[in-house]
Coordinates of C-alpha atoms and ligand atoms in Angstrom, one line a residue:
Chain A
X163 CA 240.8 -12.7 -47.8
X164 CA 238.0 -14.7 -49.3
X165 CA 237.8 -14.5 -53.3
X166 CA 233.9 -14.5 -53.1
X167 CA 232.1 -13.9 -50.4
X168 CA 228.1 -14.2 -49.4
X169 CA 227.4 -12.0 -46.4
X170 CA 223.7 -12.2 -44.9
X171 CA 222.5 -12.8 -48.5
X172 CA 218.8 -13.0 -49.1
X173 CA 216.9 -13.1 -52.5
X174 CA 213.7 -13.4 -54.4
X175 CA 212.6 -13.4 -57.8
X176 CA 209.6 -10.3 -58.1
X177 CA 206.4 -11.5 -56.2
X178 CA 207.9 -14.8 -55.3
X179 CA 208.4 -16.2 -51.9
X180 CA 212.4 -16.0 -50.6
X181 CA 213.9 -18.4 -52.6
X182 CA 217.5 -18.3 -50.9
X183 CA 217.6 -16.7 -47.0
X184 CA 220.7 -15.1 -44.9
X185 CA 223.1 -17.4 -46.8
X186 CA 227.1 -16.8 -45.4
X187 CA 230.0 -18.1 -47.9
X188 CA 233.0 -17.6 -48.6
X189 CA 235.1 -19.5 -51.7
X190 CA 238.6 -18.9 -51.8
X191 CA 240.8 -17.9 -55.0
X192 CA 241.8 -21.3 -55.7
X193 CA 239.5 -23.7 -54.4
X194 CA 237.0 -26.1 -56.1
X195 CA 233.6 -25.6 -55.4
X196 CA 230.5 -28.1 -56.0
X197 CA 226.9 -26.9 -55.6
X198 CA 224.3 -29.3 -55.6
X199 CA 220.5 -29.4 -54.6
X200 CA 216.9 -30.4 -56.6
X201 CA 215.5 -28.6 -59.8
X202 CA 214.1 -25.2 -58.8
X203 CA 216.6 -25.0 -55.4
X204 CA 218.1 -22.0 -56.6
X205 CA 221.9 -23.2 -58.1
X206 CA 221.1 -20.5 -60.9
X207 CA 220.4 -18.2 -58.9
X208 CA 223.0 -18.5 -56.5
X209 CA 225.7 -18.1 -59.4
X210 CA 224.3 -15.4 -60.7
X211 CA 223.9 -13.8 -57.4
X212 CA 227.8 -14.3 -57.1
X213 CA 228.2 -12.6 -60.6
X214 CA 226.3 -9.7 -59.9
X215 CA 224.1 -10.6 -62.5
X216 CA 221.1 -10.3 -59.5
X217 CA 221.7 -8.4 -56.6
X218 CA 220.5 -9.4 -53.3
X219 CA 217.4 -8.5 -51.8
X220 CA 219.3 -8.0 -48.7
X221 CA 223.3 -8.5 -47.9
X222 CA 226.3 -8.6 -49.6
X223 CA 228.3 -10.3 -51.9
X224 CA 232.0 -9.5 -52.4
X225 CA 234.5 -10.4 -54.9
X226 CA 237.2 -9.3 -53.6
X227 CA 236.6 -7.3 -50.4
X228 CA 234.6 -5.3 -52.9
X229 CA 230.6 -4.8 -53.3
X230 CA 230.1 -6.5 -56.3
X231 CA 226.8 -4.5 -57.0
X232 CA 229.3 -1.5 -57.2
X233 CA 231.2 -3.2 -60.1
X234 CA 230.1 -3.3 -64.0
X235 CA 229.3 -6.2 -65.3
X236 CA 232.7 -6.5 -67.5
X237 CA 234.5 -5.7 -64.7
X238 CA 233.3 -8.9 -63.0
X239 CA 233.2 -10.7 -66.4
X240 CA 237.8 -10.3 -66.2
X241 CA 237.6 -12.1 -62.9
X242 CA 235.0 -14.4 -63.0
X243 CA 234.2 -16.6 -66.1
X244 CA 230.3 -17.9 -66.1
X245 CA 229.2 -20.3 -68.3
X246 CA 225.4 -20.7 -68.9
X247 CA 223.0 -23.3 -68.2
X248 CA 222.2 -22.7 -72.1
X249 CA 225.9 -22.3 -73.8
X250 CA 223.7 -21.2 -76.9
X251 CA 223.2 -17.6 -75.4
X252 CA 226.9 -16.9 -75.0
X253 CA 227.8 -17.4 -78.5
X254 CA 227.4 -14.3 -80.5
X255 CA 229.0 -14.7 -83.9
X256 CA 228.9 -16.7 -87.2
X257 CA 232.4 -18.2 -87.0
X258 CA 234.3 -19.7 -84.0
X259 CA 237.5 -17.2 -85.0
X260 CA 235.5 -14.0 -84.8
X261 CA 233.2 -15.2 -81.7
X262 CA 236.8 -15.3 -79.7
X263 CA 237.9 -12.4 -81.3
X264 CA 235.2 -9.4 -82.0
X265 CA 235.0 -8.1 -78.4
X266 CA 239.1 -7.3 -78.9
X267 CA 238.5 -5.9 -82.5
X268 CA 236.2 -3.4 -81.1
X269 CA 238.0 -2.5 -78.6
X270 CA 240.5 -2.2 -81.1
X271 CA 243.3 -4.3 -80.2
X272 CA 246.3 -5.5 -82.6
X273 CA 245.1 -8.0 -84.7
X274 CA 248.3 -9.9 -83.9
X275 CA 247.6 -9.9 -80.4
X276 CA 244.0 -11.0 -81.1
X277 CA 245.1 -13.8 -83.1
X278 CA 247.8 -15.3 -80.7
X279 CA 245.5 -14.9 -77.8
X280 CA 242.8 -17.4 -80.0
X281 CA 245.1 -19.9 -80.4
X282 CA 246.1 -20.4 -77.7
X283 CA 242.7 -20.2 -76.4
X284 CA 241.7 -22.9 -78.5
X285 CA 245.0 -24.9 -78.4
X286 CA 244.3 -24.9 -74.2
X287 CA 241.0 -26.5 -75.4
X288 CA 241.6 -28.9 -78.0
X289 CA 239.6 -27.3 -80.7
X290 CA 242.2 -26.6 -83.2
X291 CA 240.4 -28.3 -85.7
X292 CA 236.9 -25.7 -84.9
X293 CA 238.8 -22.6 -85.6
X294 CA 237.3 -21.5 -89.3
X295 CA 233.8 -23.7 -88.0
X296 CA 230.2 -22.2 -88.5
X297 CA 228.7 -21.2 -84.9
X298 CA 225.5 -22.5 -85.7
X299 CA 226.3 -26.3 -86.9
X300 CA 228.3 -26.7 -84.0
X301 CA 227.5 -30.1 -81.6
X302 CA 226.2 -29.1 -78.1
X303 CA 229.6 -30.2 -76.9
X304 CA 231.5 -28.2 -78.9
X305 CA 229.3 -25.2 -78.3
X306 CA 230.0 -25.6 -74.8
X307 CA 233.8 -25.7 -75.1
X308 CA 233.6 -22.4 -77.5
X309 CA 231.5 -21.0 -74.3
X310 CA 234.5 -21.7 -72.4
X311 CA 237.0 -20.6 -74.8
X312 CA 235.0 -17.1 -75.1
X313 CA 235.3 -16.6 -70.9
X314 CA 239.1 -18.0 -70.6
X315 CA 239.9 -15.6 -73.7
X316 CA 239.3 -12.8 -70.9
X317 CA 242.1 -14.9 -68.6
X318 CA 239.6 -14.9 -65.2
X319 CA 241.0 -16.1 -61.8
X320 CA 238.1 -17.6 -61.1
X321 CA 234.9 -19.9 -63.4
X322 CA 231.2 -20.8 -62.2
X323 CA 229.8 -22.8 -64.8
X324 CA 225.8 -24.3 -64.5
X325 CA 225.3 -27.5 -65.0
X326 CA 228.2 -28.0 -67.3
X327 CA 227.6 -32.4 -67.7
X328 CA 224.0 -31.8 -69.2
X329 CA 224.1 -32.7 -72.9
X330 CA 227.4 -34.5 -73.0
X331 CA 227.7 -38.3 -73.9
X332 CA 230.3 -40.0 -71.5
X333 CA 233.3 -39.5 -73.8
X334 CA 232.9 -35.9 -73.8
X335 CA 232.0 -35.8 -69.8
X336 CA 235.7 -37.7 -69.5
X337 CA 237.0 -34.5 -72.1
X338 CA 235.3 -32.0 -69.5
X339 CA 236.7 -33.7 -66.7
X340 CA 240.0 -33.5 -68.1
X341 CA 239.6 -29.8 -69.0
X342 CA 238.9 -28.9 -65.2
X343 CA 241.7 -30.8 -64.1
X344 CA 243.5 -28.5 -66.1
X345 CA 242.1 -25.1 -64.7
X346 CA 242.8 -26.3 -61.3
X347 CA 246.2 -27.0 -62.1
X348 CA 246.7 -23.4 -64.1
X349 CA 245.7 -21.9 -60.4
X350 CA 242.1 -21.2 -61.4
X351 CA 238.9 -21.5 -59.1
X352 CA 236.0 -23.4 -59.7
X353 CA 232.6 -23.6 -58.7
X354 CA 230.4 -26.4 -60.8
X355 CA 226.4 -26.0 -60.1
X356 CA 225.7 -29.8 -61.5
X357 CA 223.4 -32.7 -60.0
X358 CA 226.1 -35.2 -61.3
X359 CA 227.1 -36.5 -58.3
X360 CA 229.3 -38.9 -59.9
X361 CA 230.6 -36.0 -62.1
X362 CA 231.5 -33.8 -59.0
X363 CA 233.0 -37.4 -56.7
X364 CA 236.1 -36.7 -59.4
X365 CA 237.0 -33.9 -57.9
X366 CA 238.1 -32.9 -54.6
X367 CA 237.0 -29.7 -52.5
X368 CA 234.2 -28.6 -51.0
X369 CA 230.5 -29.5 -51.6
X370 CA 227.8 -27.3 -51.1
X371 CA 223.9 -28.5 -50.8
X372 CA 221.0 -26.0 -51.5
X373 CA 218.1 -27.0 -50.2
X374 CA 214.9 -24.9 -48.4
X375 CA 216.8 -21.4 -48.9
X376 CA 219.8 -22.7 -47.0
X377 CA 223.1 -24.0 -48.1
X378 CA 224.6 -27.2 -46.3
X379 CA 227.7 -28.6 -46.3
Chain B
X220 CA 194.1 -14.7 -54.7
X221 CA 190.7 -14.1 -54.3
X222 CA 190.2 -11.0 -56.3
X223 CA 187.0 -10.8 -58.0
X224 CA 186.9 -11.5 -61.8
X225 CA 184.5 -12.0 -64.8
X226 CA 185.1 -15.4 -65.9
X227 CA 184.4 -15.4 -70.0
X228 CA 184.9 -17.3 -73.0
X229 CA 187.8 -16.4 -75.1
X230 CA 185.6 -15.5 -78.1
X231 CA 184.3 -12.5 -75.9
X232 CA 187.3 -11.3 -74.7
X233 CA 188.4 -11.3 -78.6
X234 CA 185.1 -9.1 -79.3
X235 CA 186.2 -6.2 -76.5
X236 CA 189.5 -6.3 -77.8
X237 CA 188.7 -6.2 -81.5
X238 CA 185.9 -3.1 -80.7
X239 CA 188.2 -1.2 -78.6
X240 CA 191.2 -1.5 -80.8
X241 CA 188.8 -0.6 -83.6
X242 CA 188.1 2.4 -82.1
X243 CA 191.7 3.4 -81.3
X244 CA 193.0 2.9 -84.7
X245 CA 189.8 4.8 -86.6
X246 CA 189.3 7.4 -84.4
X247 CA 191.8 10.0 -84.0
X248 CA 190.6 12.2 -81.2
X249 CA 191.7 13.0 -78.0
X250 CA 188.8 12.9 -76.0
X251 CA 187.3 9.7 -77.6
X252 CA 191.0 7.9 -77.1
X253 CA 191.2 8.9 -73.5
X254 CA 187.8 7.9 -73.2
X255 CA 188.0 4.4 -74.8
X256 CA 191.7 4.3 -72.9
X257 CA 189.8 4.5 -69.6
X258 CA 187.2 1.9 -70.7
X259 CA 189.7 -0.5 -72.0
X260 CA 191.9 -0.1 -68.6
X261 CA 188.5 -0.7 -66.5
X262 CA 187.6 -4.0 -68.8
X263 CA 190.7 -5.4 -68.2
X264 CA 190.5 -4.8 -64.4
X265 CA 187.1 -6.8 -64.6
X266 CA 188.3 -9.3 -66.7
X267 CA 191.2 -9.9 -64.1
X268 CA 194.2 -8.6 -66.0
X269 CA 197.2 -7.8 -64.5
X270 CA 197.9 -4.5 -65.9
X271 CA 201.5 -4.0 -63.8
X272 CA 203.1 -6.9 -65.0
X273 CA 201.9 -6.3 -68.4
X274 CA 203.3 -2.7 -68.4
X275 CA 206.6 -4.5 -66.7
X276 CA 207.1 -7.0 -69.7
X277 CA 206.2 -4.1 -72.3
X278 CA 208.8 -2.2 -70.9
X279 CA 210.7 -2.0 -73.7
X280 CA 208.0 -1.1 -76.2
X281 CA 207.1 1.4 -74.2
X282 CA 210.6 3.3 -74.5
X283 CA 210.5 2.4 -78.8
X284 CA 206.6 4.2 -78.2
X285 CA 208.1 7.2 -76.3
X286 CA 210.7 7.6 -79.1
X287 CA 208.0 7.4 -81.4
X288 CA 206.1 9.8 -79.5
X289 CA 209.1 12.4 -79.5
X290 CA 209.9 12.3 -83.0
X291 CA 205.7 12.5 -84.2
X292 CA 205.9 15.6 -81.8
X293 CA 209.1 17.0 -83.4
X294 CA 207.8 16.2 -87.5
X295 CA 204.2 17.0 -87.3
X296 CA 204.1 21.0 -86.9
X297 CA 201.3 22.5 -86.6
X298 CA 198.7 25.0 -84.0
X299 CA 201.0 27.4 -81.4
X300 CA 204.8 26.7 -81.2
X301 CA 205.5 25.7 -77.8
X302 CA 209.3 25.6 -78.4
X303 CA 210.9 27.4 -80.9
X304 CA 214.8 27.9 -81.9
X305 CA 215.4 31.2 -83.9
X306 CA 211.8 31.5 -84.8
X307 CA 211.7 27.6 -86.3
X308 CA 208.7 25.9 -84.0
X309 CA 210.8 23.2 -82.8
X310 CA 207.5 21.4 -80.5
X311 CA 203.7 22.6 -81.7
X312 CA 200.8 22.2 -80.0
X313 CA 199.4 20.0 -83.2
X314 CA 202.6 18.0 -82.7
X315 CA 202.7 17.0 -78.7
X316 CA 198.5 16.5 -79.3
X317 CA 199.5 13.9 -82.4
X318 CA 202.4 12.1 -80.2
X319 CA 199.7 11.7 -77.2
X320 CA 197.3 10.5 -79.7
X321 CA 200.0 7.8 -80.4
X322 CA 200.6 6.9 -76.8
X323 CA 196.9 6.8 -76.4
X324 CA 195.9 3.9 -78.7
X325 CA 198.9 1.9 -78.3
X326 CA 197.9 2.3 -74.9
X327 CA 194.2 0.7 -75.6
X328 CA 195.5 -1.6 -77.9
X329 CA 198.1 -3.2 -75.3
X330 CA 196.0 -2.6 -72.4
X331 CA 192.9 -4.6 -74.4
X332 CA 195.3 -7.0 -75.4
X333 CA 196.3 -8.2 -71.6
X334 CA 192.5 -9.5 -71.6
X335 CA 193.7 -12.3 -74.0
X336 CA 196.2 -13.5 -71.3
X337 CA 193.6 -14.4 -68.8
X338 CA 193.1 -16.9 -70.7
X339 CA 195.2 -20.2 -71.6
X340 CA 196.7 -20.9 -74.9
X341 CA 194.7 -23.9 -75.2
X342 CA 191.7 -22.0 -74.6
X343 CA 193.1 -19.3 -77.4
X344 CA 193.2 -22.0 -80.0
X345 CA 190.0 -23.7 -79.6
X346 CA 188.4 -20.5 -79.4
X347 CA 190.0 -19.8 -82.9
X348 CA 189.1 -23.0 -84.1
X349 CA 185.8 -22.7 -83.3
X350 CA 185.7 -19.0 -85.3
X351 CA 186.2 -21.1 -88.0
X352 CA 189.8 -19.8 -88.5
X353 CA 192.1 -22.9 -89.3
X354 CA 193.5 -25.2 -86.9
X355 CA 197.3 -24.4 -88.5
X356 CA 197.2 -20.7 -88.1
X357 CA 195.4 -21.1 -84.4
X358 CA 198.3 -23.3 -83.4
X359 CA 201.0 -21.0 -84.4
X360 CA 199.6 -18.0 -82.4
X361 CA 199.6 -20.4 -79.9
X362 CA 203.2 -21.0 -80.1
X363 CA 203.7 -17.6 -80.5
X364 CA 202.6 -16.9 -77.2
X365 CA 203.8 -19.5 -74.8
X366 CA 207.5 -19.6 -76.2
X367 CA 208.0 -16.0 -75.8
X368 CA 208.9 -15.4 -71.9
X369 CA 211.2 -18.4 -72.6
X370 CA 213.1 -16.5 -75.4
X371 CA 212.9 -13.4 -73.5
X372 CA 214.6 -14.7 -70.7
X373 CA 217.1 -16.0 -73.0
X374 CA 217.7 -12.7 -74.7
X375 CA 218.2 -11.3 -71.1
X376 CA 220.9 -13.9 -70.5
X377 CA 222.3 -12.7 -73.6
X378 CA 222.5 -9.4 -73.1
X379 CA 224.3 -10.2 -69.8
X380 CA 227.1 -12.5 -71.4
X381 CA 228.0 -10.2 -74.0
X382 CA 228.8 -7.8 -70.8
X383 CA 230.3 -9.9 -69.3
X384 CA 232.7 -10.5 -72.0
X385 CA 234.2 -7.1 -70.8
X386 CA 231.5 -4.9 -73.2
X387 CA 230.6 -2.1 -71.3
X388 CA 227.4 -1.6 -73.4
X389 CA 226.8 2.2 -71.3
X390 CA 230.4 3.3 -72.3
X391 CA 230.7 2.0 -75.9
X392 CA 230.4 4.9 -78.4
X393 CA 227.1 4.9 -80.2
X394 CA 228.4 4.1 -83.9
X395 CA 230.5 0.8 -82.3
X396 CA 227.6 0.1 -80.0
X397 CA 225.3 -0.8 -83.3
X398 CA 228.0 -3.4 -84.1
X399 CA 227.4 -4.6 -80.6
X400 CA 224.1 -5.1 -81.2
X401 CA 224.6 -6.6 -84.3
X402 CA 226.0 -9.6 -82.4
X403 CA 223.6 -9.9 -79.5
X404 CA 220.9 -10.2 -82.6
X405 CA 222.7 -13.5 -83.7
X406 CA 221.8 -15.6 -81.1
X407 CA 218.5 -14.3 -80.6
X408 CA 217.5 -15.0 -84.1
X409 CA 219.6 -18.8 -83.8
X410 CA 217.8 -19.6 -80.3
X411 CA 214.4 -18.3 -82.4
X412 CA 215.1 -20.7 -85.1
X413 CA 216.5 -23.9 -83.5
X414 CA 213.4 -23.8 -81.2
X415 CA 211.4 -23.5 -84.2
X416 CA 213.1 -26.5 -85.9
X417 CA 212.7 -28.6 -82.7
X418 CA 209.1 -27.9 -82.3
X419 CA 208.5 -28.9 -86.2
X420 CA 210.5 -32.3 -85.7
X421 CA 208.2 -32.8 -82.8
X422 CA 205.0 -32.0 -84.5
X423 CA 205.7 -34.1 -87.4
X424 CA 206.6 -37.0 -85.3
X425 CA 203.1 -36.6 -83.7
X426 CA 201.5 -36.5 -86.7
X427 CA 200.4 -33.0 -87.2
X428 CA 197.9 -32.3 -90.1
X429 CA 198.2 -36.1 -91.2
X430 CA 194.1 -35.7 -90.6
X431 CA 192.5 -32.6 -92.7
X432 CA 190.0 -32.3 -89.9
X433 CA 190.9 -33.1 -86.3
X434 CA 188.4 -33.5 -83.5
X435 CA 189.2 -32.0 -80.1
X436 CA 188.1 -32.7 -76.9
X437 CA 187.5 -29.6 -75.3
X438 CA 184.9 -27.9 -76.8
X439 CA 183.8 -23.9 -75.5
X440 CA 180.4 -23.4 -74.8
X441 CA 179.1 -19.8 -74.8
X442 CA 177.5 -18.5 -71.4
X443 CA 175.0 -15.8 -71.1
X444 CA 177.1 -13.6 -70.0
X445 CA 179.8 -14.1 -72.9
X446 CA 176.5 -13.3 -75.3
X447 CA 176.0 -10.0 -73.3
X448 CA 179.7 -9.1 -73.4
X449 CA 179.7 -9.7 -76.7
X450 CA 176.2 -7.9 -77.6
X451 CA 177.1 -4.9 -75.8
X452 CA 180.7 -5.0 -76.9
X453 CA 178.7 -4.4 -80.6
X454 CA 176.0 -1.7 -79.1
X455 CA 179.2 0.0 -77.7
X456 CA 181.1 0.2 -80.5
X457 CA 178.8 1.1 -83.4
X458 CA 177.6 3.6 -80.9
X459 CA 181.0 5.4 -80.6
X460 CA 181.3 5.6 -84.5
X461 CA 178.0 6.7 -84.9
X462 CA 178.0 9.7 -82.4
X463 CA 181.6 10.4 -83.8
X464 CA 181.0 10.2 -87.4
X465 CA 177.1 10.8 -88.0
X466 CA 176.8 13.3 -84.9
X467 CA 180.0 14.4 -85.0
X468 CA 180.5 14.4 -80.9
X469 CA 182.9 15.2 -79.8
X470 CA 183.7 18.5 -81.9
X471 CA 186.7 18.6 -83.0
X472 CA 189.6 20.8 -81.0
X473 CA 191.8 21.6 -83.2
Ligands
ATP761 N1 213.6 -14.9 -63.8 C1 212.9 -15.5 -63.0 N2 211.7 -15.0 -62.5 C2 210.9 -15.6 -61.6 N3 211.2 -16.8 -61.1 C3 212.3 -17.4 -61.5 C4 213.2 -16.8 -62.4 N4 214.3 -17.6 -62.6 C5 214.1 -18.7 -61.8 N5 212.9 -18.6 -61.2 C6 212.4 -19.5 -60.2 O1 213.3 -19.6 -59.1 C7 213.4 -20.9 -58.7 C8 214.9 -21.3 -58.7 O2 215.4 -21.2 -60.0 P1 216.9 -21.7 -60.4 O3 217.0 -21.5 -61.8 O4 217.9 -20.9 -59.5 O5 216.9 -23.2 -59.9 P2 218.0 -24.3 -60.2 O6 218.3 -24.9 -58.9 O7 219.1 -23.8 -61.0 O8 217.1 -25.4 -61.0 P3 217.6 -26.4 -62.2 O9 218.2 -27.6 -61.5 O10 216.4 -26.7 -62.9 O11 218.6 -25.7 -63.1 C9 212.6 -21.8 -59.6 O12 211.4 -22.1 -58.9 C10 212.3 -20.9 -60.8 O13 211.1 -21.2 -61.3
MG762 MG1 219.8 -24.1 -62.9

């Protein structure tokens, strides 16, 4: 069984011609994903059709055999990670520590517990050094690695993250690289919405093209 | 779309909405407000206003006015009870009358306001300019009002993540859920002020107010039509306060 699946999807955005029509996909648990395709194709979209963050005009998109429009948003959020085109709206406290660690704390969970699971968040990472930071004065970069820290804190199966290459000088594209080398080899899935062709030649798996409302292998 | 629509300098539109919003905020009566709400819905038609969409991207005023509108009911007691708990009038007459007073000129005032946005924020500033209001203040309502659907789509996003971080906002009790809050407000207001700082780097690197008087290109000319808009815009109003004050029409119904 297919970990996502796209079924007959269609979608628009309110009194806006279809944007993506009868798409059929299917991604698989542990498989890398690429989807490329011009400004405006509808990447965005197309993640956040998969996260159940839209829901199709008409068709179906599964995460696991199941109707994602039938599943809360955090229910999604524990399988699939999603990193925004804009890392800056995921980030929701003052300090890196309690960013990673307020959604636990009000669930009440053990504070031990909350604190081993940050480290070793941030350890998997390499930002160590970020832990006692200030949110706000952080480096695009290092925003966008606290994103990712805040999604793998949940442990998903599965990440879609949107053009994750914009913003970063080469050094840190190498650090990114790197970083997804590692998810594949934990067992996770990817799927990386990017124009970077040279970014997305690193890796090997499947590459999708959006273009006219259709996807293209 | 070919929908017919008056075309009209941005100085007259700000005459209609400054007369009909006078109206809504001095006169407290429910026949004038409905009328004036009618009026104000009809100018904006003519005007070529979309009325839905504004309605759609009010939505959430619109629930903070309802609230509004509940609780003015609930504190201002007065005229027949219409609910009552062991003889205490819970809802009045007087009170659901004051609440759809409320409702009513909000209702003119945002309904007015959507005849602003047939224009373009260019066109807003010059216009401003040209009122002699200055060029700094013009500029920031400018601002104002083309970054906001790019912040509200980022507050959307927001909201979304911190879901998807596994808070179920619908299932959180209420006292936690103000926490949660708490923390979507955080990068609204750091989104808000890095945009803010980005635009002031720009504008100082183009100069901005290094000239005390700058000299624009596009310059509004005022048709006939915007001096009969604007005319009768004046008749209308001072018409409505006269027969309300000095004639005292309508009666009052309370
Ligand atoms: N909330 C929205 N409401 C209306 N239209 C939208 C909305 N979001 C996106 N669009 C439009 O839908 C189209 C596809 O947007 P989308 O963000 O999916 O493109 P994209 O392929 O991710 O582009 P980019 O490469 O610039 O990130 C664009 O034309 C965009 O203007
Ligand atoms: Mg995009």
């Amino acid at each position: 069984m297919s970990f996502i699946k796209f079924e007959n999807v269609s979608f628009n955005y309110q009194h806006q011609k279809l944007l993506l029509s009868e798409l059929e996909l299917s991604i698989d648990s542990n498989s890398f994903t690429a989807v490329t395709g011009p400004n405006g194709s509808g990447k965005t979209t197309l993640g956040k059709l998969a996260m159940g963050i839209l829901k199709p005009l008409s068709g179906k998109v599964l995460l696991e055999g199941r109707d994602i429009s039938t599943m809360s948003l955090g229910k999604v959020g524990s399988k699939i990670g999603y990193l925004f085109q804009n890392p800056e709206v995921q980030i929701f406290a003052n300090t890196v520590i309690d960013d990673l660690g307020f959604v636990m704390r009000i669930k009440n969970i053990e504070e031990n517990e909350i604190n081993k699971k940050i480290d070793t968040v941030l350890d998997f990472l390499n930002i160590s050094d970020l832990r006692n930071s200030n949110t706000f004065n952080l480096s695009y970069g290092e925003k966008q690695r606290l994103a990712i820290a805040g999604i793998l804190i949940n442990e998903p199966q599965f990440l879609i993250l949107d053009e994750p290459t914009t913003g970063l000088d080469i050094g840190r594209k190498k650090m990114l690289s790197a970083l997804i080398e590692k998810l594949l080899a934990a067992g996770k899935g990817l799927m990386i919405i990017s124009h970077d062709h040279k970014f997305i030649n690193n890796f090997s798996g499947k590459v999708l093209k959006i273009s006219g409302g259709k996807i293209y292998e | 779309m070919s929908k017919f629509s008056i075309e009209a300098d941005i100085r007259s539109k700000l005459a209609v909405v400054l007369g009909f919003s006078t109206i809504a905020v001095f006169i407290q009566h429910i026949y004038v407000l409905s009328f004036i709400l009618i009026i104000s819905i009809a100018a904006a038609l003519l005007f070529g206003a979309n009325i839905l969409k504004a309605i759609k991207t009010t939505r959430n005023l619109w629930y903070l006015f309802f609230i509004i509108v509940i609780l003015q009911s609930i504190f201002s007691r007065s005229g027949q009870a219409l609910l009552a708990i062991n003889g205490f009038p819970l809802i009045t007459a007087g009170g659901v009358l004051k609440g759809g007073e409320f409702l009513m000129r909000v209702s003119v005032i945002v309904f007015s306001a959507t005849i602003i946005s047939t224009s373009n924020s260019r066109e807003v500033v010059q216009g401003l300019v040209q009122l002699k209001i200055p060029y700094d203040i013009a500029f920031m309502v400018s601002v104002a009002i083309r970054f906001l659907p790019l912040l509200r789509s980022e507050i959307k996003d927001t909201f979304t993540a911190i879901q998807l971080r596994g808070l179920d906002l619908k299932k959180i009790p209420l006292k936690r859920r103000i926490r949660v809050y708490l923390y979507i407000f955080n990068p609204v207001v750091a989104g808000a002020i890095r945009k803010a700082r980005g635009l002031s780097i720009a504008m100082e690197m183009r100069a901005f107010r290094a000239y005390r008087k700058r000299t624009s290109f596009l310059k509004l000319r005022l048709s006939a039509a915007d001096y009969f808009i604007m005319v009768f815009t004046l008749i209308f109003t001072s018409a409505v306060f006269v027969m309300f004050y000095y004639f005292n029409f309508p009666a009052g119904i309370i």
